[in-house]
Coordinates of C-alpha atoms in Angstrom, one line a residue:
Chain A
X1 CA -20.8 -11.2 -7.4
X2 CA -20.9 -14.2 -9.9
X3 CA -18.3 -16.4 -11.1
X4 CA -18.6 -15.3 -14.6
X5 CA -16.5 -12.2 -14.3
X6 CA -13.8 -14.3 -12.7
X7 CA -12.9 -15.2 -16.4
X8 CA -11.1 -11.8 -17.2
X9 CA -8.8 -12.1 -14.3
X10 CA -8.2 -15.8 -14.6
X11 CA -7.4 -15.2 -18.6
X12 CA -4.8 -12.7 -17.9
X13 CA -3.1 -14.7 -15.3
X14 CA -2.8 -17.8 -17.2
X15 CA -1.8 -16.1 -20.4
X16 CA 0.7 -13.9 -18.5
X17 CA 2.5 -17.1 -17.2
X18 CA 2.4 -18.8 -20.4
X19 CA 3.8 -15.7 -22.2
X20 CA 6.5 -16.1 -19.3
X21 CA 7.8 -19.5 -20.3
X22 CA 7.1 -18.8 -24.3
X23 CA 9.2 -15.7 -24.1
X24 CA 11.9 -17.2 -21.7
X25 CA 12.2 -19.7 -24.3
X26 CA 12.3 -17.4 -27.1
X27 CA 15.3 -15.7 -25.3
X28 CA 17.0 -19.0 -25.2
X29 CA 16.3 -19.8 -29.0
X30 CA 17.4 -16.3 -30.0
X31 CA 20.8 -16.4 -27.8
X32 CA 21.5 -19.9 -29.6
X33 CA 20.7 -18.4 -33.3
X34 CA 23.9 -16.5 -33.5
X35 CA 25.8 -19.9 -33.7
X36 CA 25.1 -21.5 -36.6
X37 CA 25.3 -25.1 -34.9
X38 CA 23.6 -24.3 -32.2
X39 CA 20.5 -23.2 -34.1
X40 CA 20.3 -26.7 -35.7
X41 CA 19.1 -28.2 -32.4
X42 CA 16.2 -25.9 -32.4
X43 CA 15.7 -26.0 -36.2
X44 CA 12.9 -28.5 -35.8
X45 CA 11.3 -26.7 -33.0
X46 CA 11.2 -23.3 -34.2
X47 CA 8.2 -23.1 -36.4
X48 CA 6.0 -25.0 -34.2
X49 CA 7.1 -22.2 -31.4
X50 CA 6.3 -19.6 -33.9
X51 CA 3.0 -20.6 -34.4
X52 CA 2.1 -21.3 -30.6
X53 CA 3.6 -17.6 -30.2
X54 CA 1.4 -16.6 -32.9
X55 CA -2.0 -18.0 -30.7
X56 CA -0.9 -16.7 -27.6
X57 CA -0.4 -13.3 -28.9
X58 CA -3.9 -13.8 -30.2
X59 CA -5.1 -14.5 -26.5
X60 CA -3.4 -11.8 -25.0
X61 CA -5.6 -9.7 -27.5
X62 CA -8.9 -11.3 -26.3
X63 CA -7.7 -10.6 -22.6
X64 CA -7.2 -7.0 -23.3
X65 CA -10.2 -6.8 -25.1
X66 CA -12.3 -8.7 -22.6
X67 CA -11.3 -6.0 -20.1
X68 CA -13.5 -3.4 -21.9
X69 CA -16.1 -5.8 -23.0
X70 CA -17.3 -7.3 -19.5
X71 CA -19.2 -4.0 -18.6
X72 CA -22.6 -5.4 -18.6
X73 CA -22.3 -8.9 -17.1
X74 CA -20.2 -7.0 -14.2
X75 CA -23.2 -4.5 -13.6
X76 CA -25.8 -7.4 -13.8
X77 CA -24.0 -9.4 -11.3
X78 CA -23.3 -6.7 -8.8
X79 CA -26.9 -6.1 -9.2
X80 CA -27.9 -9.2 -7.9
X81 CA -25.3 -9.4 -5.5
X82 CA -26.2 -6.4 -3.7
X83 CA -29.9 -7.2 -3.7
X84 CA -29.5 -10.5 -2.1
X85 CA -26.6 -8.6 0.3
X86 CA -29.6 -6.2 1.3
X87 CA -31.9 -8.9 1.7
X88 CA -29.8 -10.9 3.8
X89 CA -28.7 -8.0 6.1
X90 CA -30.6 -8.8 9.0
X91 CA -29.6 -12.3 9.4
X92 CA -27.1 -11.8 11.5
X93 CA -27.9 -14.8 13.4
X94 CA -28.0 -17.6 10.4
X95 CA -24.7 -19.4 9.5
X96 CA -23.2 -18.5 6.1
X97 CA -25.2 -15.0 6.4
X98 CA -24.1 -13.8 9.3
X99 CA -21.0 -11.1 7.8
X100 CA -23.3 -10.1 5.2
X101 CA -24.3 -6.9 7.9
X102 CA -20.5 -6.3 8.6
X103 CA -19.5 -6.5 4.8
X104 CA -22.5 -4.3 3.5
X105 CA -21.4 -1.8 6.2
X106 CA -17.8 -1.7 5.4
X107 CA -18.5 -1.3 1.7
X108 CA -21.0 1.3 2.1
X109 CA -18.3 3.1 4.6
X110 CA -15.3 2.7 2.0
X111 CA -17.0 3.5 -0.9
X112 CA -19.4 6.2 0.6
X113 CA -22.6 4.4 -1.1
X114 CA -25.5 3.7 0.1
X115 CA -28.1 1.1 -1.0
X116 CA -28.0 -0.7 -4.8
X117 CA -29.0 2.3 -7.1
X118 CA -29.9 4.9 -3.8
X119 CA -30.5 5.3 -0.6
X120 CA -34.3 4.4 -1.1
X121 CA -33.7 1.0 -1.9
X122 CA -33.4 0.2 2.0
X123 CA -37.1 1.9 2.1
X124 CA -38.3 -1.5 0.3
X125 CA -36.8 -4.4 2.4
X126 CA -36.8 -4.9 6.2
X127 CA -33.2 -4.6 7.5
X128 CA -33.9 -4.5 11.4
X129 CA -34.0 -8.4 12.5
X130 CA -37.1 -9.4 14.2
X131 CA -35.3 -10.1 17.3
X132 CA -34.7 -6.5 17.9
X133 CA -38.6 -5.8 17.2
X134 CA -40.9 -5.3 20.3
X135 CA -43.8 -7.2 18.8
X136 CA -46.0 -6.0 22.1
X137 CA -45.4 -2.2 21.1
X138 CA -48.5 -1.2 18.8
X139 CA -46.3 1.1 16.2
X140 CA -44.3 -1.7 15.5
X141 CA -47.4 -4.2 15.2
X142 CA -49.4 -1.4 13.2
X143 CA -46.2 -1.1 10.7
X144 CA -46.1 -4.7 10.5
X145 CA -50.1 -5.1 9.3
X146 CA -49.6 -2.0 7.2
X147 CA -47.3 -4.3 4.8
X148 CA -48.9 -7.1 2.6
X149 CA -45.9 -9.2 3.3
X150 CA -45.8 -8.6 7.0
X151 CA -42.7 -6.7 6.5
X152 CA -40.9 -4.3 9.1
X153 CA -40.3 -1.6 6.7
X154 CA -39.2 2.0 8.0
X155 CA -38.0 5.2 5.9
X156 CA -34.8 4.9 7.5
X157 CA -31.1 3.5 6.6
X158 CA -28.1 1.8 8.7
X159 CA -25.5 4.2 10.0
X160 CA -23.4 2.9 7.1
X161 CA -25.2 5.1 4.5
X162 CA -24.1 8.4 6.6
X163 CA -22.0 10.9 4.6
X164 CA -18.8 12.0 6.7
X165 CA -19.1 15.4 4.9
X166 CA -22.3 16.5 6.1
X167 CA -22.3 19.3 8.8
X168 CA -25.0 18.0 10.8
X169 CA -25.3 14.7 12.7
X170 CA -26.7 12.1 10.7
X171 CA -30.2 11.6 10.4
X172 CA -30.6 8.1 9.6
X173 CA -34.5 7.5 10.8
X174 CA -37.5 9.0 9.7
X175 CA -35.6 10.5 6.6
X176 CA -38.7 11.5 4.3
X177 CA -40.4 12.9 7.5
X178 CA -39.3 16.6 7.5
X179 CA -41.0 17.7 10.6
X180 CA -39.6 15.0 12.9
X181 CA -36.5 16.9 12.8
X182 CA -35.5 21.0 13.3
X183 CA -34.5 22.8 10.1
X184 CA -34.6 19.6 7.7
X185 CA -35.6 19.2 4.1
X186 CA -35.0 16.4 2.7
X187 CA -35.7 17.5 -0.9
X188 CA -32.6 20.0 -0.5
X189 CA -30.7 18.0 2.1
X190 CA -27.6 16.5 -0.2
X191 CA -24.8 15.7 2.2
X192 CA -26.7 14.0 4.9
X193 CA -26.3 10.8 3.6
X194 CA -24.6 9.2 0.4
X195 CA -25.9 9.8 -2.8
X196 CA -24.6 7.4 -5.0
X197 CA -25.7 3.9 -5.3
X198 CA -23.3 1.2 -4.3
X199 CA -23.6 -0.6 -7.5
X200 CA -22.5 2.3 -9.3
X201 CA -19.6 3.0 -7.1
X202 CA -17.9 -0.4 -7.4
X203 CA -18.6 -0.4 -11.5
X204 CA -16.7 2.8 -11.5
X205 CA -14.1 1.1 -9.3
X206 CA -13.7 -2.1 -11.4
X207 CA -14.3 -0.5 -14.5
X208 CA -11.2 1.8 -13.6
X209 CA -9.1 -0.7 -12.8
X210 CA -10.0 -2.9 -15.7
X211 CA -9.4 -0.1 -18.2
X212 CA -5.9 0.6 -16.8
X213 CA -5.1 -2.7 -17.0
X214 CA -6.4 -3.5 -20.4
X215 CA -4.5 -0.4 -21.6
X216 CA -1.0 -2.1 -20.4
X217 CA -1.9 -5.2 -21.8
X218 CA -2.7 -3.9 -25.0
X219 CA 0.8 -2.3 -25.0
X220 CA 2.1 -5.6 -24.2
X221 CA 0.5 -7.1 -26.9
X222 CA 2.2 -4.9 -29.3
X223 CA 5.7 -5.6 -27.7
X224 CA 4.8 -9.4 -28.2
X225 CA 3.7 -9.2 -31.9
X226 CA 6.7 -7.1 -32.4
X227 CA 8.8 -10.1 -30.7
X228 CA 6.8 -12.6 -32.7
X229 CA 7.8 -10.6 -36.2
X230 CA 11.5 -10.5 -35.2
X231 CA 11.5 -14.5 -34.4
X232 CA 10.0 -15.1 -37.8
X233 CA 12.2 -13.0 -39.5
X234 CA 15.2 -14.5 -37.7
X235 CA 14.0 -18.3 -38.2
X236 CA 13.5 -17.2 -41.9
X237 CA 16.9 -16.0 -42.4
X238 CA 18.8 -18.7 -41.0
X239 CA 17.1 -21.3 -43.0
X240 CA 18.3 -19.5 -46.0
X241 CA 21.8 -19.0 -44.6
X242 CA 21.9 -22.7 -44.1
X243 CA 20.4 -23.6 -47.5
X244 CA 23.3 -21.0 -48.9
X245 CA 26.1 -22.9 -46.9
X246 CA 28.2 -19.8 -45.8
X247 CA 27.1 -18.5 -42.5
X248 CA 28.7 -15.0 -42.8
X249 CA 26.8 -14.5 -45.8
X250 CA 23.5 -12.0 -46.5
X251 CA 20.3 -13.8 -46.7
X252 CA 16.5 -12.9 -47.0
X253 CA 14.1 -13.1 -44.5
X254 CA 10.3 -13.0 -44.6
X255 CA 7.1 -13.4 -42.6
X256 CA 5.4 -15.6 -45.2
X257 CA 7.0 -17.1 -48.6
X258 CA 4.0 -16.4 -50.6
X259 CA 0.8 -14.6 -50.2
X260 CA -1.5 -15.4 -47.4
X261 CA -4.0 -17.4 -49.5
X262 CA -1.4 -19.2 -51.5
X263 CA 0.4 -20.2 -47.9
X264 CA -3.2 -21.1 -46.4
X265 CA -3.9 -23.4 -49.8
X266 CA -0.8 -25.1 -49.3
X267 CA -0.9 -25.6 -46.1
X268 CA -4.8 -26.7 -46.6
X269 CA -3.3 -29.1 -49.0
X270 CA -0.6 -30.5 -46.6
X271 CA -3.3 -31.6 -43.9
X272 CA -5.2 -33.1 -46.8
X273 CA -2.6 -35.1 -47.8
X274 CA -1.4 -36.3 -44.6
X275 CA -4.3 -38.9 -44.5
X276 CA -2.9 -40.3 -48.2
X277 CA 0.7 -40.9 -47.0
X278 CA 0.4 -44.9 -47.0
X279 CA -1.0 -44.5 -50.6
X280 CA 2.2 -46.4 -52.8
X281 CA 2.2 -45.7 -56.5
X282 CA 2.6 -49.5 -58.4
X283 CA 4.4 -48.6 -61.6
X284 CA 7.7 -48.7 -60.9
X285 CA 8.4 -47.0 -64.6
X286 CA 7.0 -43.5 -63.9
X287 CA 9.3 -41.4 -62.2
X288 CA 7.1 -38.8 -60.5
X289 CA 8.0 -38.0 -56.9
X290 CA 4.4 -39.2 -55.7
X291 CA 1.9 -36.4 -53.7
X292 CA 2.7 -38.6 -50.5
X293 CA 6.2 -37.9 -50.2
X294 CA 6.3 -34.3 -51.2
X295 CA 4.8 -33.0 -47.8
X296 CA 7.2 -35.2 -45.9
X297 CA 10.0 -33.2 -47.4
X298 CA 8.6 -29.8 -46.7
X299 CA 7.7 -30.8 -43.0
X300 CA 11.7 -31.7 -42.5
X301 CA 12.9 -29.0 -44.5
X302 CA 10.9 -26.0 -42.5
Chain B
X1 CA 47.7 0.6 25.1
X2 CA 46.6 -0.4 22.0
X3 CA 42.9 -1.2 21.4
X4 CA 41.6 -4.1 19.3
X5 CA 45.4 -5.1 17.6
X6 CA 45.6 -7.7 14.8
X7 CA 48.1 -9.3 12.9
X8 CA 46.9 -9.1 8.8
X9 CA 48.9 -11.1 6.4
X10 CA 48.7 -9.6 2.7
X11 CA 45.8 -12.2 1.7
X12 CA 43.7 -11.1 4.6
X13 CA 44.5 -7.7 3.7
X14 CA 42.8 -8.1 0.3
X15 CA 40.2 -10.4 1.6
X16 CA 39.1 -7.6 4.2
X17 CA 39.6 -4.8 1.7
X18 CA 37.0 -7.1 -0.8
X19 CA 34.3 -7.9 2.0
X20 CA 34.6 -4.2 3.4
X21 CA 33.7 -3.1 -0.1
X22 CA 30.7 -5.2 -0.3
X23 CA 29.8 -4.6 3.4
X24 CA 29.8 -0.9 2.4
X25 CA 27.3 -1.0 -0.5
X26 CA 25.2 -3.0 1.7
X27 CA 25.5 -0.4 4.2
X28 CA 24.7 2.6 1.9
X29 CA 21.6 0.6 0.6
X30 CA 20.7 0.0 4.6
X31 CA 21.1 3.8 5.0
X32 CA 18.7 4.6 2.0
X33 CA 16.3 2.1 3.9
X34 CA 16.5 4.5 7.3
X35 CA 16.0 7.7 5.2
X36 CA 12.9 5.9 3.4
X37 CA 11.7 4.7 6.8
X38 CA 12.2 8.2 8.2
X39 CA 10.3 9.3 5.6
X40 CA 7.0 7.1 6.0
X41 CA 7.1 7.9 9.5
X42 CA 7.1 11.4 9.0
X43 CA 4.1 11.2 6.6
X44 CA 1.9 8.9 8.7
X45 CA 2.4 11.5 11.6
X46 CA 1.6 14.1 9.3
X47 CA -1.7 12.8 8.5
X48 CA -3.1 13.0 12.1
X49 CA -1.5 16.1 12.4
X50 CA -4.9 17.5 13.3
X51 CA -5.3 15.7 16.4
X52 CA -2.2 16.6 17.5
X53 CA -1.3 19.6 19.8
X54 CA 2.4 19.5 19.1
X55 CA 4.9 18.2 16.9
X56 CA 7.5 17.3 19.7
X57 CA 7.4 14.0 18.4
X58 CA 8.5 15.0 14.8
X59 CA 11.9 14.8 16.0
X60 CA 12.1 10.8 15.6
X61 CA 11.6 11.0 11.8
X62 CA 13.5 14.3 11.5
X63 CA 16.8 12.3 13.2
X64 CA 15.9 9.1 10.8
X65 CA 16.0 11.4 7.6
X66 CA 19.5 13.1 8.8
X67 CA 21.0 9.8 9.8
X68 CA 19.8 7.9 6.5
X69 CA 21.3 11.0 4.5
X70 CA 24.8 11.0 6.3
X71 CA 25.3 7.1 6.2
X72 CA 24.5 7.1 2.4
X73 CA 27.3 9.4 2.4
X74 CA 29.8 8.0 4.7
X75 CA 29.5 4.5 3.2
X76 CA 30.0 5.7 -0.1
X77 CA 33.2 7.3 1.1
X78 CA 34.2 3.9 2.9
X79 CA 33.5 2.2 -0.4
X80 CA 35.8 4.8 -2.1
X81 CA 38.7 4.3 0.7
X82 CA 38.6 0.8 0.9
X83 CA 39.3 0.8 -3.1
X84 CA 42.1 2.4 -2.8
X85 CA 43.3 1.0 0.2
X86 CA 45.0 -1.8 -1.4
X87 CA 47.1 0.7 -3.8
X88 CA 49.9 2.1 -2.0
X89 CA 50.4 4.6 -4.4
X90 CA 46.5 5.8 -4.3
X91 CA 46.0 5.7 -0.3
X92 CA 47.7 8.5 0.9
X93 CA 45.7 11.3 -0.5
X94 CA 42.9 10.0 1.8
X95 CA 45.3 10.9 4.9
X96 CA 44.0 14.0 5.9
X97 CA 40.3 13.2 5.1
X98 CA 40.2 9.9 7.6
X99 CA 40.2 12.2 11.0
X100 CA 37.2 14.2 10.2
X101 CA 35.8 11.3 8.4
X102 CA 35.7 9.2 11.6
X103 CA 34.7 11.7 13.9
X104 CA 31.5 12.3 11.7
X105 CA 30.5 8.8 10.9
X106 CA 30.7 8.1 14.7
X107 CA 28.8 11.3 15.7
X108 CA 26.1 10.1 13.4
X109 CA 26.5 6.4 14.0
X110 CA 25.5 7.4 17.7
X111 CA 22.7 9.7 16.6
X112 CA 20.9 6.5 15.0
X113 CA 21.2 4.9 18.5
X114 CA 19.7 7.9 20.0
X115 CA 16.9 8.0 17.7
X116 CA 16.1 4.6 18.5
X117 CA 16.1 5.4 22.3
X118 CA 14.1 8.4 21.2
X119 CA 10.9 6.6 19.7
X120 CA 10.5 4.9 23.3
X121 CA 11.1 8.4 25.5
X122 CA 8.8 10.1 23.5
X123 CA 5.7 7.9 24.1
X124 CA 4.7 10.1 27.2
X125 CA 4.8 13.2 25.0
X126 CA 3.2 11.8 22.1
X127 CA 0.2 10.6 24.6
X128 CA -0.3 13.8 25.9
X129 CA 0.0 15.5 22.5
X130 CA -2.7 13.3 21.5
X131 CA -5.1 13.7 24.5
X132 CA -5.0 17.6 24.3
X133 CA -5.7 17.3 20.4
X134 CA -8.4 14.7 20.8
X135 CA -10.1 16.6 23.7
X136 CA -10.3 19.6 21.4
X137 CA -11.4 17.7 18.1
X138 CA -14.2 16.2 20.3
X139 CA -15.1 19.7 21.6
X140 CA -15.1 21.4 18.2
X141 CA -16.9 18.5 16.5
X142 CA -20.2 20.6 16.3
X143 CA -18.6 23.7 14.9
X144 CA -18.9 22.9 11.2
X145 CA -19.7 26.6 10.5
X146 CA -16.6 28.0 12.4
X147 CA -13.8 28.7 9.7
X148 CA -10.7 26.9 10.8
X149 CA -12.8 24.4 12.6
X150 CA -15.0 23.2 10.2
X151 CA -13.3 19.8 9.2
X152 CA -12.9 18.7 12.6
X153 CA -15.9 16.9 12.3
X154 CA -14.7 15.2 9.2
X155 CA -11.4 14.3 10.8
X156 CA -13.1 12.6 13.9
X157 CA -15.3 10.8 12.1
X158 CA -13.0 9.3 9.5
X159 CA -10.2 8.9 12.4
X160 CA -13.1 6.9 14.7
X161 CA -14.3 4.7 11.8
X162 CA -10.4 3.7 10.5
X163 CA -9.0 3.2 14.2
X164 CA -12.6 1.5 15.4
X165 CA -12.4 3.9 18.3
X166 CA -14.4 6.2 20.3
X167 CA -14.0 9.4 21.9
X168 CA -10.5 10.3 23.8
X169 CA -10.7 8.1 26.7
X170 CA -13.5 5.8 25.8
X171 CA -16.9 6.5 24.6
X172 CA -18.4 8.4 27.5
X173 CA -16.3 11.3 26.4
X174 CA -19.0 12.4 23.9
X175 CA -21.6 12.7 27.1
X176 CA -19.9 15.6 28.5
X177 CA -19.5 17.5 25.4
X178 CA -22.2 18.9 23.5
X179 CA -21.8 18.0 19.9
X180 CA -24.7 18.5 18.4
X181 CA -24.9 22.2 17.0
X182 CA -27.2 24.8 18.3
X183 CA -28.2 25.1 14.6
X184 CA -29.9 22.3 14.7
X185 CA -31.7 22.1 18.3
X186 CA -35.4 23.4 18.0
X187 CA -35.3 25.8 21.0
X188 CA -39.0 25.9 21.0
X189 CA -39.1 22.3 22.0
X190 CA -40.1 21.5 25.8
X191 CA -37.5 18.5 25.7
X192 CA -34.7 20.9 24.4
X193 CA -35.3 23.7 26.7
X194 CA -35.4 21.2 29.7
X195 CA -32.1 19.5 28.8
X196 CA -30.1 23.1 28.5
X197 CA -31.9 24.5 31.5
X198 CA -30.8 21.1 33.5
X199 CA -27.3 21.7 32.5
X200 CA -24.9 24.4 34.5
X201 CA -23.2 25.7 31.6
X202 CA -26.5 25.7 29.4
X203 CA -25.1 23.0 27.3
X204 CA -27.2 20.2 25.3
X205 CA -25.5 17.4 26.9
X206 CA -26.9 14.1 25.4
X207 CA -26.0 10.2 26.3
X208 CA -25.9 9.7 22.2
X209 CA -22.2 9.4 20.2
X210 CA -22.1 10.0 16.7
X211 CA -22.9 7.6 14.1
X212 CA -18.8 6.9 13.3
X213 CA -18.6 5.2 16.8
X214 CA -21.1 2.6 15.4
X215 CA -19.4 -1.0 15.1
X216 CA -20.3 -2.7 12.2
X217 CA -19.7 -5.8 13.6
X218 CA -22.7 -5.5 15.8
X219 CA -25.4 -7.8 14.8
X220 CA -27.9 -5.5 15.3
X221 CA -28.5 -2.1 13.9
X222 CA -26.4 0.4 15.6
X223 CA -27.9 2.2 18.9
X224 CA -26.4 5.7 18.7
X225 CA -28.8 7.5 21.1
X226 CA -29.9 6.9 24.6
X227 CA -27.1 4.6 25.1
X228 CA -27.6 4.1 28.7
X229 CA -31.4 3.8 28.9
X230 CA -31.9 0.2 28.7
X231 CA -35.9 0.7 28.5
X232 CA -35.5 2.6 25.1
X233 CA -34.5 -0.1 23.2
X234 CA -36.2 -3.8 22.9
X235 CA -33.8 -6.5 24.5
X236 CA -30.9 -4.2 25.3
X237 CA -28.8 -3.9 28.0
X238 CA -25.9 -1.4 28.0
X239 CA -23.8 -3.0 30.8
X240 CA -23.7 -6.3 28.7
X241 CA -23.9 -4.8 25.3
X242 CA -19.9 -5.1 23.8
X243 CA -20.6 -5.2 20.1
X244 CA -22.6 -2.0 19.7
X245 CA -20.1 0.7 19.5
X246 CA -16.4 1.0 19.9
X247 CA -15.6 0.8 23.6
X248 CA -12.1 1.8 23.2
X249 CA -10.6 5.1 22.9
X250 CA -9.1 6.9 20.3
X251 CA -5.6 8.0 22.1
X252 CA -5.1 4.4 22.9
X253 CA -5.7 3.2 19.3
X254 CA -3.3 6.0 18.1
X255 CA -0.6 5.3 20.6
X256 CA -0.4 1.8 19.9
X257 CA -0.5 2.2 16.4
X258 CA 2.6 4.8 16.3
X259 CA 4.1 2.8 18.8
X260 CA 4.1 -0.5 16.9
X261 CA 5.3 1.4 13.9
X262 CA 8.3 2.8 16.0
X263 CA 9.1 -0.3 17.2
X264 CA 9.5 -1.9 14.0
X265 CA 11.4 1.0 12.7
X266 CA 13.6 0.8 15.6
X267 CA 14.5 -2.8 15.2
X268 CA 15.5 -2.1 11.8
X269 CA 17.4 0.9 12.8
X270 CA 19.3 -1.1 15.2
X271 CA 20.6 -3.5 12.7
X272 CA 21.7 -0.9 10.3
X273 CA 23.4 0.7 13.4
X274 CA 25.3 -3.0 13.9
X275 CA 26.1 -2.9 10.3
X276 CA 27.5 0.8 10.1
X277 CA 29.5 0.2 13.1
X278 CA 30.8 -3.1 11.6
X279 CA 31.7 -0.9 8.6
X280 CA 33.7 1.9 10.3
X281 CA 35.7 -0.7 12.6
X282 CA 36.7 -2.6 9.6
X283 CA 37.7 0.3 7.8
X284 CA 39.5 1.2 10.7
X285 CA 41.6 -1.8 11.1
X286 CA 42.7 -1.9 6.8
X287 CA 43.2 1.9 7.5
X288 CA 46.2 1.0 10.2
X289 CA 47.4 -1.9 8.5
X290 CA 47.9 -0.3 5.6
X291 CA 49.6 2.8 7.2
X292 CA 52.2 0.3 8.9
X293 CA 53.2 -1.2 5.2
X294 CA 53.2 2.5 3.5
X295 CA 56.9 3.2 2.6
X296 CA 57.9 -0.5 2.8
X297 CA 59.4 -1.5 -0.4
X298 CA 57.9 -5.0 0.4
X299 CA 53.6 -4.1 0.4
X300 CA 53.2 -7.9 0.8
X301 CA 54.5 -8.1 4.1
X302 CA 52.3 -8.9 7.2
X303 CA 51.5 -5.6 9.3
X304 CA 49.4 -5.4 12.4
X305 CA 46.2 -3.3 12.6
X306 CA 44.5 -1.9 15.2
X307 CA 41.3 -0.1 16.4
X308 CA 42.8 2.5 18.8
X309 CA 46.3 3.6 19.2
X310 CA 46.1 4.6 22.6
X311 CA 43.1 3.8 25.2
X312 CA 39.6 4.9 24.7
X313 CA 39.7 8.0 27.4
X314 CA 43.1 9.8 25.4
X315 CA 41.4 8.9 21.9
X316 CA 38.3 11.0 23.3
X317 CA 40.5 13.8 24.5
X318 CA 42.3 14.1 21.7
X319 CA 39.5 14.3 19.4
X320 CA 37.9 17.0 21.9
X321 CA 41.1 18.8 22.4
X322 CA 40.6 21.0 19.1
X323 CA 37.0 21.5 19.8
X324 CA 37.7 23.0 23.5
X325 CA 40.8 24.8 22.2
X326 CA 38.4 26.6 19.5
X327 CA 35.6 27.2 22.1
X328 CA 38.4 28.6 24.7
X329 CA 40.1 30.5 22.0
X330 CA 36.7 32.4 21.3
X331 CA 36.3 33.2 25.4
X332 CA 40.0 34.4 25.7
X333 CA 39.9 36.8 22.6
X334 CA 36.4 38.1 23.8
X335 CA 37.7 38.7 27.5
X336 CA 41.2 40.4 25.7
X337 CA 38.6 42.9 24.0
X338 CA 36.9 43.7 26.7
X339 CA 40.1 43.8 28.8
X340 CA 41.2 46.4 26.4
X341 CA 38.0 48.6 26.1
X342 CA 37.9 48.8 30.2
X343 CA 41.3 50.0 29.6
X344 CA 40.9 52.6 27.0
X345 CA 37.8 54.2 28.6

């Protein structure tokens, strides 16, 4: 399997860890909110905190959606990986490839599958190493010569393709030859070998896991969104209380003070004018608060 | 002769009661753990019930289940008792409850010890049960069309693959059994006929093993037929070939697995046994010291606590007397009845 598919679990792990820290901090902030004096400590931090949480909530959503969208990459990755594994099945004497036979056998036994798309994939590759072929035998020589690339291809599969549920002892060699075995018809025989391809078996396995995880992460996302909304309401309400001066009075809370378009326009103006903070108006008679001072005030107040 | 005498000040009594309350909750948790371990062991044994001849070994997890439940109950009561122990007003109501409580608790605590001993003692029984079960499994491997035996093939194949073993004692067991059903043998073939004739019982024996004996770790494709025939395969010598098929037998593999499981469980149960005994001993100390201050005006005075008032032998006799009396009473009554009946007739 390639490394691209690793992005899904990596994303989930990093988002999960960060969410832990953020939510812990959020808990601490909310606990302190009940006391107006303690709230003053957190006042400056709250808006950045809410913005950060908003972005991470968005990342959680992306993580959950990735679980459902990576199926094609996974399939491609599995296809390539299994092709290579089957090709290197016989290379048990080469360092770096010596465990592929064992891995492939255990995989086929565990997931009850055979080959890439089906058992016929084994007919197209040489899975018996030359070390175990008697080159003096005429049958072997014939087979090698009949193949363009000089590969020893047989209509047989490794033992790990054998289906446990078959009522008869496993037929793994001369599979397509009905006369080689008594009372055997390979077109109608369904239980002899595992019929499923390992690519499908693994794809189903991982898709199931990712779907369950995706569902759980979506639920967590909804939870996070509600936490975020609650913190925002708390923050605006506390600020209004401070503005009113009386800690026990009622105050309004909101998510956005103006509409979405207005808020976007306002914040954009602030960012534009940040660059102009060092411009000073020369005329002392004009008592107009310069645009450079207002953004500072608002940043402090919010 | 008093056993385990200890002088306890009021402060010590308070500390003892607090410590005991905590310990009794820990012990309740340990009782729950014992129960869970019993469930786990029972499930594991039931999974392989098809290759076992009898269920004698199930006495170990059954005992653990009973002991776990009893331990949870007795430790719960121990906690309640020690909660009331420091309150001189509430303590007397437990008076009549204590003697049977101790009797029962000591019985179940010894049962815990017996369960651990059983897990070692039953090894032989487990082994013989597996021997017979596996022998039957291998014999009925080919009978996939006989109702009641049709799953033997699947069971044995799964077992051999999971435990990486082959046959009962070793792979040669497959050479002595016909594991290929007659349905798949071509009786018109000369080779088949020769083989069947050469065997006394008319069985088709091969020097081959099922595919589930194949070792995935082998560097070469599995050789499962004509295993003892070196010339049938290129570059093959069956005496030195170790990785081709699984060498070990399934009986040994299964016995080792279950013994390992029971050793671990035995270790855990032993520590639970120690915790339980200390709970009972501490409770006894607390109870006797509270009884010494009962009825006194100054409840904060020093008091002596002990484990046993009389010696061990006398205490045991004291406990057994009512039980024996009950048994003798039944016998005496029945003999009287027969006596009167004989007298009347």
